[in-house]
Amino acid sequence: MTTTLFDDDGIAVTTRDGRYFARYDAGAHTVELREDEVTTDEAERLMRGHAEATEVLFSLQRRLIAAGENPYESNIA
């Protein structure tokens, strides 16, 4: 079961099976919704405000690139 903990300013934080996920628009010119797993600390920071959320999302994008994923394409079917 998915529970939404936060949904504001284009960012949603959910929990499912004890894991945390961020859902956000990763597109620049078009809407590209992504949902990626984040740590508990990152989930808390995403809910604190725009400045911290931006830092977390940039860090997440770097992590996705390092893993060989394109962080600017939707991964939601």
JSON list of N, CA and C in Angstrom, two decimals:
[
{"chain": "A", "resi": 1, "resn": "MET", "atom": "N", "xyz": [0.83, -1.17, 0.00]},
{"chain": "A", "resi": 1, "resn": "MET", "atom": "CA", "xyz": [0.00, 0.00, 0.00]},
{"chain": "A", "resi": 1, "resn": "MET", "atom": "C", "xyz": [0.89, 1.25, 0.00]},
{"chain": "A", "resi": 2, "resn": "THR", "atom": "N", "xyz": [0.53, 2.20, -0.82]},
{"chain": "A", "resi": 2, "resn": "THR", "atom": "CA", "xyz": [1.27, 3.45, -0.92]},
{"chain": "A", "resi": 2, "resn": "THR", "atom": "C", "xyz": [0.58, 4.52, -0.08]},
{"chain": "A", "resi": 3, "resn": "THR", "atom": "N", "xyz": [1.36, 5.21, 0.72]},
{"chain": "A", "resi": 3, "resn": "THR", "atom": "CA", "xyz": [0.85, 6.31, 1.54]},
{"chain": "A", "resi": 3, "resn": "THR", "atom": "C", "xyz": [1.56, 7.58, 1.16]},
{"chain": "A", "resi": 4, "resn": "THR", "atom": "N", "xyz": [0.80, 8.63, 0.86]},
{"chain": "A", "resi": 4, "resn": "THR", "atom": "CA", "xyz": [1.39, 9.92, 0.53]},
{"chain": "A", "resi": 4, "resn": "THR", "atom": "C", "xyz": [1.65, 10.68, 1.82]},
{"chain": "A", "resi": 5, "resn": "LEU", "atom": "N", "xyz": [2.91, 11.07, 2.03]},
{"chain": "A", "resi": 5, "resn": "LEU", "atom": "CA", "xyz": [3.30, 11.82, 3.21]},
{"chain": "A", "resi": 5, "resn": "LEU", "atom": "C", "xyz": [3.32, 13.32, 2.95]},
{"chain": "A", "resi": 6, "resn": "PHE", "atom": "N", "xyz": [3.54, 13.69, 1.69]},
{"chain": "A", "resi": 6, "resn": "PHE", "atom": "CA", "xyz": [3.73, 15.10, 1.33]},
{"chain": "A", "resi": 6, "resn": "PHE", "atom": "C", "xyz": [3.41, 15.24, -0.15]},
{"chain": "A", "resi": 7, "resn": "ASP", "atom": "N", "xyz": [2.72, 16.32, -0.49]},
{"chain": "A", "resi": 7, "resn": "ASP", "atom": "CA", "xyz": [2.43, 16.60, -1.90]},
{"chain": "A", "resi": 7, "resn": "ASP", "atom": "C", "xyz": [2.24, 18.10, -2.04]},
{"chain": "A", "resi": 8, "resn": "ASP", "atom": "N", "xyz": [3.32, 18.78, -2.47]},
{"chain": "A", "resi": 8, "resn": "ASP", "atom": "CA", "xyz": [3.27, 20.23, -2.58]},
{"chain": "A", "resi": 8, "resn": "ASP", "atom": "C", "xyz": [4.33, 20.70, -3.56]},
{"chain": "A", "resi": 9, "resn": "ASP", "atom": "N", "xyz": [4.03, 21.74, -4.27]},
{"chain": "A", "resi": 9, "resn": "ASP", "atom": "CA", "xyz": [5.00, 22.41, -5.16]},
{"chain": "A", "resi": 9, "resn": "ASP", "atom": "C", "xyz": [5.61, 21.44, -6.17]},
{"chain": "A", "resi": 10, "resn": "GLY", "atom": "N", "xyz": [4.80, 20.49, -6.66]},
{"chain": "A", "resi": 10, "resn": "GLY", "atom": "CA", "xyz": [5.27, 19.58, -7.69]},
{"chain": "A", "resi": 10, "resn": "GLY", "atom": "C", "xyz": [6.08, 18.40, -7.22]},
{"chain": "A", "resi": 11, "resn": "ILE", "atom": "N", "xyz": [6.20, 18.23, -5.92]},
{"chain": "A", "resi": 11, "resn": "ILE", "atom": "CA", "xyz": [6.95, 17.11, -5.36]},
{"chain": "A", "resi": 11, "resn": "ILE", "atom": "C", "xyz": [6.05, 16.34, -4.41]},
{"chain": "A", "resi": 12, "resn": "ALA", "atom": "N", "xyz": [6.01, 15.02, -4.60]},
{"chain": "A", "resi": 12, "resn": "ALA", "atom": "CA", "xyz": [5.26, 14.17, -3.68]},
{"chain": "A", "resi": 12, "resn": "ALA", "atom": "C", "xyz": [6.24, 13.18, -3.05]},
{"chain": "A", "resi": 13, "resn": "VAL", "atom": "N", "xyz": [6.06, 12.94, -1.77]},
{"chain": "A", "resi": 13, "resn": "VAL", "atom": "CA", "xyz": [6.85, 11.94, -1.05]},
{"chain": "A", "resi": 13, "resn": "VAL", "atom": "C", "xyz": [5.87, 10.88, -0.58]},
{"chain": "A", "resi": 14, "resn": "THR", "atom": "N", "xyz": [6.16, 9.64, -0.96]},
{"chain": "A", "resi": 14, "resn": "THR", "atom": "CA", "xyz": [5.30, 8.53, -0.57]},
{"chain": "A", "resi": 14, "resn": "THR", "atom": "C", "xyz": [6.12, 7.46, 0.11]},
{"chain": "A", "resi": 15, "resn": "THR", "atom": "N", "xyz": [5.42, 6.59, 0.80]},
{"chain": "A", "resi": 15, "resn": "THR", "atom": "CA", "xyz": [6.07, 5.43, 1.41]},
{"chain": "A", "resi": 15, "resn": "THR", "atom": "C", "xyz": [5.31, 4.19, 0.96]},
{"chain": "A", "resi": 16, "resn": "ARG", "atom": "N", "xyz": [6.07, 3.14, 0.69]},
{"chain": "A", "resi": 16, "resn": "ARG", "atom": "CA", "xyz": [5.50, 1.88, 0.23]},
{"chain": "A", "resi": 16, "resn": "ARG", "atom": "C", "xyz": [6.43, 0.76, 0.69]},
{"chain": "A", "resi": 17, "resn": "ASP", "atom": "N", "xyz": [5.88, -0.17, 1.43]},
{"chain": "A", "resi": 17, "resn": "ASP", "atom": "CA", "xyz": [6.65, -1.32, 1.93]},
{"chain": "A", "resi": 17, "resn": "ASP", "atom": "C", "xyz": [7.89, -0.87, 2.71]},
{"chain": "A", "resi": 18, "resn": "GLY", "atom": "N", "xyz": [7.76, 0.21, 3.49]},
{"chain": "A", "resi": 18, "resn": "GLY", "atom": "CA", "xyz": [8.86, 0.68, 4.32]},
{"chain": "A", "resi": 18, "resn": "GLY", "atom": "C", "xyz": [9.94, 1.45, 3.56]},
{"chain": "A", "resi": 19, "resn": "ARG", "atom": "N", "xyz": [9.70, 1.72, 2.28]},
{"chain": "A", "resi": 19, "resn": "ARG", "atom": "CA", "xyz": [10.66, 2.47, 1.46]},
{"chain": "A", "resi": 19, "resn": "ARG", "atom": "C", "xyz": [10.04, 3.81, 1.07]},
{"chain": "A", "resi": 20, "resn": "TYR", "atom": "N", "xyz": [10.88, 4.80, 0.85]},
{"chain": "A", "resi": 20, "resn": "TYR", "atom": "CA", "xyz": [10.42, 6.14, 0.51]},
{"chain": "A", "resi": 20, "resn": "TYR", "atom": "C", "xyz": [10.67, 6.43, -0.97]},
{"chain": "A", "resi": 21, "resn": "PHE", "atom": "N", "xyz": [9.73, 7.16, -1.58]},
{"chain": "A", "resi": 21, "resn": "PHE", "atom": "CA", "xyz": [9.83, 7.51, -2.99]},
{"chain": "A", "resi": 21, "resn": "PHE", "atom": "C", "xyz": [9.49, 8.99, -3.18]},
{"chain": "A", "resi": 22, "resn": "ALA", "atom": "N", "xyz": [10.19, 9.60, -4.14]},
{"chain": "A", "resi": 22, "resn": "ALA", "atom": "CA", "xyz": [9.90, 10.97, -4.54]},
{"chain": "A", "resi": 22, "resn": "ALA", "atom": "C", "xyz": [9.31, 10.93, -5.93]},
{"chain": "A", "resi": 23, "resn": "ARG", "atom": "N", "xyz": [8.20, 11.62, -6.13]},
{"chain": "A", "resi": 23, "resn": "ARG", "atom": "CA", "xyz": [7.59, 11.76, -7.45]},
{"chain": "A", "resi": 23, "resn": "ARG", "atom": "C", "xyz": [7.67, 13.24, -7.80]},
{"chain": "A", "resi": 24, "resn": "TYR", "atom": "N", "xyz": [8.21, 13.51, -8.98]},
{"chain": "A", "resi": 24, "resn": "TYR", "atom": "CA", "xyz": [8.47, 14.90, -9.36]},
{"chain": "A", "resi": 24, "resn": "TYR", "atom": "C", "xyz": [8.55, 15.02, -10.87]},
{"chain": "A", "resi": 25, "resn": "ASP", "atom": "N", "xyz": [8.48, 16.25, -11.38]},
{"chain": "A", "resi": 25, "resn": "ASP", "atom": "CA", "xyz": [8.62, 16.52, -12.80]},
{"chain": "A", "resi": 25, "resn": "ASP", "atom": "C", "xyz": [10.09, 16.76, -13.09]},
{"chain": "A", "resi": 26, "resn": "ALA", "atom": "N", "xyz": [10.71, 15.88, -13.87]},
{"chain": "A", "resi": 26, "resn": "ALA", "atom": "CA", "xyz": [12.13, 15.98, -14.17]},
{"chain": "A", "resi": 26, "resn": "ALA", "atom": "C", "xyz": [12.38, 16.61, -15.53]},
{"chain": "A", "resi": 27, "resn": "GLY", "atom": "N", "xyz": [11.33, 16.98, -16.24]},
{"chain": "A", "resi": 27, "resn": "GLY", "atom": "CA", "xyz": [11.49, 17.54, -17.58]},
{"chain": "A", "resi": 27, "resn": "GLY", "atom": "C", "xyz": [11.84, 19.01, -17.56]},
{"chain": "A", "resi": 28, "resn": "ALA", "atom": "N", "xyz": [12.49, 19.43, -18.63]},
{"chain": "A", "resi": 28, "resn": "ALA", "atom": "CA", "xyz": [12.85, 20.85, -18.75]},
{"chain": "A", "resi": 28, "resn": "ALA", "atom": "C", "xyz": [11.79, 21.59, -19.56]},
{"chain": "A", "resi": 29, "resn": "HIS", "atom": "N", "xyz": [11.46, 21.06, -20.73]},
{"chain": "A", "resi": 29, "resn": "HIS", "atom": "CA", "xyz": [10.49, 21.73, -21.60]},
{"chain": "A", "resi": 29, "resn": "HIS", "atom": "C", "xyz": [9.17, 20.98, -21.69]},
{"chain": "A", "resi": 30, "resn": "THR", "atom": "N", "xyz": [9.17, 19.74, -21.29]},
{"chain": "A", "resi": 30, "resn": "THR", "atom": "CA", "xyz": [7.96, 18.94, -21.26]},
{"chain": "A", "resi": 30, "resn": "THR", "atom": "C", "xyz": [7.85, 18.26, -19.90]},
{"chain": "A", "resi": 31, "resn": "VAL", "atom": "N", "xyz": [6.65, 17.85, -19.58]},
{"chain": "A", "resi": 31, "resn": "VAL", "atom": "CA", "xyz": [6.45, 17.16, -18.30]},
{"chain": "A", "resi": 31, "resn": "VAL", "atom": "C", "xyz": [6.99, 15.73, -18.43]},
{"chain": "A", "resi": 32, "resn": "GLU", "atom": "N", "xyz": [7.92, 15.39, -17.58]},
{"chain": "A", "resi": 32, "resn": "GLU", "atom": "CA", "xyz": [8.51, 14.05, -17.53]},
{"chain": "A", "resi": 32, "resn": "GLU", "atom": "C", "xyz": [8.47, 13.60, -16.08]},
{"chain": "A", "resi": 33, "resn": "LEU", "atom": "N", "xyz": [7.37, 12.95, -15.69]},
{"chain": "A", "resi": 33, "resn": "LEU", "atom": "CA", "xyz": [7.22, 12.53, -14.30]},
{"chain": "A", "resi": 33, "resn": "LEU", "atom": "C", "xyz": [8.11, 11.34, -14.00]},
{"chain": "A", "resi": 34, "resn": "ARG", "atom": "N", "xyz": [8.77, 11.42, -12.86]},
{"chain": "A", "resi": 34, "resn": "ARG", "atom": "CA", "xyz": [9.63, 10.34, -12.38]},
{"chain": "A", "resi": 34, "resn": "ARG", "atom": "C", "xyz": [9.22, 9.99, -10.96]},
{"chain": "A", "resi": 35, "resn": "GLU", "atom": "N", "xyz": [9.47, 8.76, -10.61]},
{"chain": "A", "resi": 35, "resn": "GLU", "atom": "CA", "xyz": [9.34, 8.32, -9.23]},
{"chain": "A", "resi": 35, "resn": "GLU", "atom": "C", "xyz": [10.59, 7.52, -8.92]},
{"chain": "A", "resi": 36, "resn": "ASP", "atom": "N", "xyz": [11.36, 8.02, -7.96]},
{"chain": "A", "resi": 36, "resn": "ASP", "atom": "CA", "xyz": [12.62, 7.38, -7.60]},
{"chain": "A", "resi": 36, "resn": "ASP", "atom": "C", "xyz": [12.68, 7.17, -6.10]},
{"chain": "A", "resi": 37, "resn": "GLU", "atom": "N", "xyz": [13.34, 6.08, -5.73]},
{"chain": "A", "resi": 37, "resn": "GLU", "atom": "CA", "xyz": [13.51, 5.77, -4.31]},
{"chain": "A", "resi": 37, "resn": "GLU", "atom": "C", "xyz": [14.50, 6.75, -3.69]},
{"chain": "A", "resi": 38, "resn": "VAL", "atom": "N", "xyz": [14.19, 7.20, -2.49]},
{"chain": "A", "resi": 38, "resn": "VAL", "atom": "CA", "xyz": [15.06, 8.11, -1.75]},
{"chain": "A", "resi": 38, "resn": "VAL", "atom": "C", "xyz": [15.24, 7.55, -0.34]},
{"chain": "A", "resi": 39, "resn": "THR", "atom": "N", "xyz": [16.26, 8.05, 0.34]},
{"chain": "A", "resi": 39, "resn": "THR", "atom": "CA", "xyz": [16.50, 7.62, 1.71]},
{"chain": "A", "resi": 39, "resn": "THR", "atom": "C", "xyz": [15.52, 8.32, 2.65]},
{"chain": "A", "resi": 40, "resn": "THR", "atom": "N", "xyz": [15.47, 7.86, 3.87]},
{"chain": "A", "resi": 40, "resn": "THR", "atom": "CA", "xyz": [14.62, 8.51, 4.88]},
{"chain": "A", "resi": 40, "resn": "THR", "atom": "C", "xyz": [15.04, 9.95, 5.07]},
{"chain": "A", "resi": 41, "resn": "ASP", "atom": "N", "xyz": [16.34, 10.19, 5.14]},
{"chain": "A", "resi": 41, "resn": "ASP", "atom": "CA", "xyz": [16.86, 11.55, 5.31]},
{"chain": "A", "resi": 41, "resn": "ASP", "atom": "C", "xyz": [16.46, 12.43, 4.12]},
{"chain": "A", "resi": 42, "resn": "GLU", "atom": "N", "xyz": [16.59, 11.90, 2.90]},
{"chain": "A", "resi": 42, "resn": "GLU", "atom": "CA", "xyz": [16.21, 12.67, 1.72]},
{"chain": "A", "resi": 42, "resn": "GLU", "atom": "C", "xyz": [14.71, 12.96, 1.72]},
{"chain": "A", "resi": 43, "resn": "ALA", "atom": "N", "xyz": [13.90, 12.00, 2.11]},
{"chain": "A", "resi": 43, "resn": "ALA", "atom": "CA", "xyz": [12.45, 12.21, 2.17]},
{"chain": "A", "resi": 43, "resn": "ALA", "atom": "C", "xyz": [12.12, 13.34, 3.14]},
{"chain": "A", "resi": 44, "resn": "GLU", "atom": "N", "xyz": [12.77, 13.35, 4.31]},
{"chain": "A", "resi": 44, "resn": "GLU", "atom": "CA", "xyz": [12.53, 14.41, 5.29]},
{"chain": "A", "resi": 44, "resn": "GLU", "atom": "C", "xyz": [12.95, 15.76, 4.73]},
{"chain": "A", "resi": 45, "resn": "ARG", "atom": "N", "xyz": [14.08, 15.80, 4.05]},
{"chain": "A", "resi": 45, "resn": "ARG", "atom": "CA", "xyz": [14.57, 17.06, 3.47]},
{"chain": "A", "resi": 45, "resn": "ARG", "atom": "C", "xyz": [13.66, 17.56, 2.36]},
{"chain": "A", "resi": 46, "resn": "LEU", "atom": "N", "xyz": [13.10, 16.65, 1.56]},
{"chain": "A", "resi": 46, "resn": "LEU", "atom": "CA", "xyz": [12.17, 17.04, 0.50]},
{"chain": "A", "resi": 46, "resn": "LEU", "atom": "C", "xyz": [10.94, 17.74, 1.06]},
{"chain": "A", "resi": 47, "resn": "MET", "atom": "N", "xyz": [10.55, 17.37, 2.26]},
{"chain": "A", "resi": 47, "resn": "MET", "atom": "CA", "xyz": [9.36, 17.94, 2.87]},
{"chain": "A", "resi": 47, "resn": "MET", "atom": "C", "xyz": [9.62, 19.24, 3.63]},
{"chain": "A", "resi": 48, "resn": "ARG", "atom": "N", "xyz": [10.88, 19.64, 3.76]},
{"chain": "A", "resi": 48, "resn": "ARG", "atom": "CA", "xyz": [11.22, 20.84, 4.54]},
{"chain": "A", "resi": 48, "resn": "ARG", "atom": "C", "xyz": [11.03, 22.15, 3.79]},
{"chain": "A", "resi": 49, "resn": "GLY", "atom": "N", "xyz": [11.16, 22.11, 2.49]},
{"chain": "A", "resi": 49, "resn": "GLY", "atom": "CA", "xyz": [11.02, 23.36, 1.75]},
{"chain": "A", "resi": 49, "resn": "GLY", "atom": "C", "xyz": [11.74, 23.31, 0.41]},
{"chain": "A", "resi": 50, "resn": "HIS", "atom": "N", "xyz": [11.51, 24.32, -0.38]},
{"chain": "A", "resi": 50, "resn": "HIS", "atom": "CA", "xyz": [11.99, 24.37, -1.75]},
{"chain": "A", "resi": 50, "resn": "HIS", "atom": "C", "xyz": [13.52, 24.27, -1.85]},
{"chain": "A", "resi": 51, "resn": "ALA", "atom": "N", "xyz": [14.25, 25.00, -1.03]},
{"chain": "A", "resi": 51, "resn": "ALA", "atom": "CA", "xyz": [15.72, 25.01, -1.13]},
{"chain": "A", "resi": 51, "resn": "ALA", "atom": "C", "xyz": [16.29, 23.63, -0.88]},
{"chain": "A", "resi": 52, "resn": "GLU", "atom": "N", "xyz": [15.83, 22.98, 0.17]},
{"chain": "A", "resi": 52, "resn": "GLU", "atom": "CA", "xyz": [16.35, 21.64, 0.48]},
{"chain": "A", "resi": 52, "resn": "GLU", "atom": "C", "xyz": [15.89, 20.61, -0.55]},
{"chain": "A", "resi": 53, "resn": "ALA", "atom": "N", "xyz": [14.65, 20.76, -1.02]},
{"chain": "A", "resi": 53, "resn": "ALA", "atom": "CA", "xyz": [14.15, 19.84, -2.04]},
{"chain": "A", "resi": 53, "resn": "ALA", "atom": "C", "xyz": [14.98, 19.94, -3.31]},
{"chain": "A", "resi": 54, "resn": "THR", "atom": "N", "xyz": [15.36, 21.14, -3.69]},
{"chain": "A", "resi": 54, "resn": "THR", "atom": "CA", "xyz": [16.18, 21.33, -4.88]},
{"chain": "A", "resi": 54, "resn": "THR", "atom": "C", "xyz": [17.52, 20.63, -4.71]},
{"chain": "A", "resi": 55, "resn": "GLU", "atom": "N", "xyz": [18.15, 20.77, -3.56]},
{"chain": "A", "resi": 55, "resn": "GLU", "atom": "CA", "xyz": [19.43, 20.10, -3.30]},
{"chain": "A", "resi": 55, "resn": "GLU", "atom": "C", "xyz": [19.28, 18.58, -3.40]},
{"chain": "A", "resi": 56, "resn": "VAL", "atom": "N", "xyz": [18.22, 18.05, -2.82]},
{"chain": "A", "resi": 56, "resn": "VAL", "atom": "CA", "xyz": [18.00, 16.60, -2.84]},
{"chain": "A", "resi": 56, "resn": "VAL", "atom": "C", "xyz": [17.79, 16.12, -4.27]},
{"chain": "A", "resi": 57, "resn": "LEU", "atom": "N", "xyz": [16.98, 16.85, -5.05]},
{"chain": "A", "resi": 57, "resn": "LEU", "atom": "CA", "xyz": [16.72, 16.42, -6.42]},
{"chain": "A", "resi": 57, "resn": "LEU", "atom": "C", "xyz": [17.97, 16.49, -7.29]},
{"chain": "A", "resi": 58, "resn": "PHE", "atom": "N", "xyz": [18.81, 17.51, -7.10]},
{"chain": "A", "resi": 58, "resn": "PHE", "atom": "CA", "xyz": [20.08, 17.57, -7.85]},
{"chain": "A", "resi": 58, "resn": "PHE", "atom": "C", "xyz": [20.97, 16.38, -7.47]},
{"chain": "A", "resi": 59, "resn": "SER", "atom": "N", "xyz": [21.02, 16.06, -6.20]},
{"chain": "A", "resi": 59, "resn": "SER", "atom": "CA", "xyz": [21.81, 14.91, -5.74]},
{"chain": "A", "resi": 59, "resn": "SER", "atom": "C", "xyz": [21.26, 13.62, -6.34]},
{"chain": "A", "resi": 60, "resn": "LEU", "atom": "N", "xyz": [19.96, 13.50, -6.36]},
{"chain": "A", "resi": 60, "resn": "LEU", "atom": "CA", "xyz": [19.31, 12.32, -6.93]},
{"chain": "A", "resi": 60, "resn": "LEU", "atom": "C", "xyz": [19.63, 12.20, -8.42]},
{"chain": "A", "resi": 61, "resn": "GLN", "atom": "N", "xyz": [19.58, 13.32, -9.13]},
{"chain": "A", "resi": 61, "resn": "GLN", "atom": "CA", "xyz": [19.91, 13.30, -10.56]},
{"chain": "A", "resi": 61, "resn": "GLN", "atom": "C", "xyz": [21.35, 12.83, -10.79]},
{"chain": "A", "resi": 62, "resn": "ARG", "atom": "N", "xyz": [22.27, 13.32, -9.99]},
{"chain": "A", "resi": 62, "resn": "ARG", "atom": "CA", "xyz": [23.67, 12.89, -10.12]},
{"chain": "A", "resi": 62, "resn": "ARG", "atom": "C", "xyz": [23.80, 11.39, -9.85]},
{"chain": "A", "resi": 63, "resn": "ARG", "atom": "N", "xyz": [23.08, 10.89, -8.86]},
{"chain": "A", "resi": 63, "resn": "ARG", "atom": "CA", "xyz": [23.12, 9.47, -8.52]},
{"chain": "A", "resi": 63, "resn": "ARG", "atom": "C", "xyz": [22.55, 8.63, -9.67]},
{"chain": "A", "resi": 64, "resn": "LEU", "atom": "N", "xyz": [21.48, 9.10, -10.30]},
{"chain": "A", "resi": 64, "resn": "LEU", "atom": "CA", "xyz": [20.89, 8.38, -11.42]},
{"chain": "A", "resi": 64, "resn": "LEU", "atom": "C", "xyz": [21.83, 8.35, -12.61]},
{"chain": "A", "resi": 65, "resn": "ILE", "atom": "N", "xyz": [22.48, 9.47, -12.90]},
{"chain": "A", "resi": 65, "resn": "ILE", "atom": "CA", "xyz": [23.45, 9.54, -14.00]},
{"chain": "A", "resi": 65, "resn": "ILE", "atom": "C", "xyz": [24.58, 8.55, -13.75]},
{"chain": "A", "resi": 66, "resn": "ALA", "atom": "N", "xyz": [25.09, 8.52, -12.52]},
{"chain": "A", "resi": 66, "resn": "ALA", "atom": "CA", "xyz": [26.18, 7.60, -12.17]},
{"chain": "A", "resi": 66, "resn": "ALA", "atom": "C", "xyz": [25.76, 6.14, -12.33]},
{"chain": "A", "resi": 67, "resn": "ALA", "atom": "N", "xyz": [24.46, 5.88, -12.16]},
{"chain": "A", "resi": 67, "resn": "ALA", "atom": "CA", "xyz": [23.94, 4.51, -12.31]},
{"chain": "A", "resi": 67, "resn": "ALA", "atom": "C", "xyz": [23.59, 4.19, -13.77]},
{"chain": "A", "resi": 68, "resn": "GLY", "atom": "N", "xyz": [23.81, 5.16, -14.66]},
{"chain": "A", "resi": 68, "resn": "GLY", "atom": "CA", "xyz": [23.56, 4.93, -16.08]},
{"chain": "A", "resi": 68, "resn": "GLY", "atom": "C", "xyz": [22.14, 5.22, -16.52]},
{"chain": "A", "resi": 69, "resn": "GLU", "atom": "N", "xyz": [21.36, 5.89, -15.69]},
{"chain": "A", "resi": 69, "resn": "GLU", "atom": "CA", "xyz": [19.98, 6.24, -16.05]},
{"chain": "A", "resi": 69, "resn": "GLU", "atom": "C", "xyz": [19.91, 7.68, -16.52]},
{"chain": "A", "resi": 70, "resn": "ASN", "atom": "N", "xyz": [18.94, 7.97, -17.35]},
{"chain": "A", "resi": 70, "resn": "ASN", "atom": "CA", "xyz": [18.69, 9.34, -17.78]},
{"chain": "A", "resi": 70, "resn": "ASN", "atom": "C", "xyz": [17.70, 9.96, -16.79]},
{"chain": "A", "resi": 71, "resn": "PRO", "atom": "N", "xyz": [18.12, 10.89, -15.96]},
{"chain": "A", "resi": 71, "resn": "PRO", "atom": "CA", "xyz": [17.24, 11.44, -14.94]},
{"chain": "A", "resi": 71, "resn": "PRO", "atom": "C", "xyz": [16.20, 12.41, -15.48]},
{"chain": "A", "resi": 72, "resn": "TYR", "atom": "N", "xyz": [16.23, 12.66, -16.78]},
{"chain": "A", "resi": 72, "resn": "TYR", "atom": "CA", "xyz": [15.31, 13.64, -17.38]},
{"chain": "A", "resi": 72, "resn": "TYR", "atom": "C", "xyz": [14.20, 12.98, -18.18]},
{"chain": "A", "resi": 73, "resn": "GLU", "atom": "N", "xyz": [14.14, 11.66, -18.13]},
{"chain": "A", "resi": 73, "resn": "GLU", "atom": "CA", "xyz": [13.08, 10.92, -18.82]},
{"chain": "A", "resi": 73, "resn": "GLU", "atom": "C", "xyz": [12.16, 10.27, -17.80]},
{"chain": "A", "resi": 74, "resn": "SER", "atom": "N", "xyz": [10.89, 10.22, -18.14]},
{"chain": "A", "resi": 74, "resn": "SER", "atom": "CA", "xyz": [9.90, 9.61, -17.25]},
{"chain": "A", "resi": 74, "resn": "SER", "atom": "C", "xyz": [10.21, 8.13, -17.06]},
{"chain": "A", "resi": 75, "resn": "ASN", "atom": "N", "xyz": [9.98, 7.66, -15.85]},
{"chain": "A", "resi": 75, "resn": "ASN", "atom": "CA", "xyz": [10.10, 6.23, -15.57]},
{"chain": "A", "resi": 75, "resn": "ASN", "atom": "C", "xyz": [8.76, 5.68, -15.05]},
{"chain": "A", "resi": 76, "resn": "ILE", "atom": "N", "xyz": [7.71, 6.43, -15.31]},
{"chain": "A", "resi": 76, "resn": "ILE", "atom": "CA", "xyz": [6.37, 6.05, -14.87]},
{"chain": "A", "resi": 76, "resn": "ILE", "atom": "C", "xyz": [5.57, 5.63, -16.10]},
{"chain": "A", "resi": 77, "resn": "ALA", "atom": "N", "xyz": [5.07, 4.42, -16.07]},
{"chain": "A", "resi": 77, "resn": "ALA", "atom": "CA", "xyz": [4.31, 3.90, -17.23]},
{"chain": "A", "resi": 77, "resn": "ALA", "atom": "C", "xyz": [2.89, 4.38, -17.20]}
]
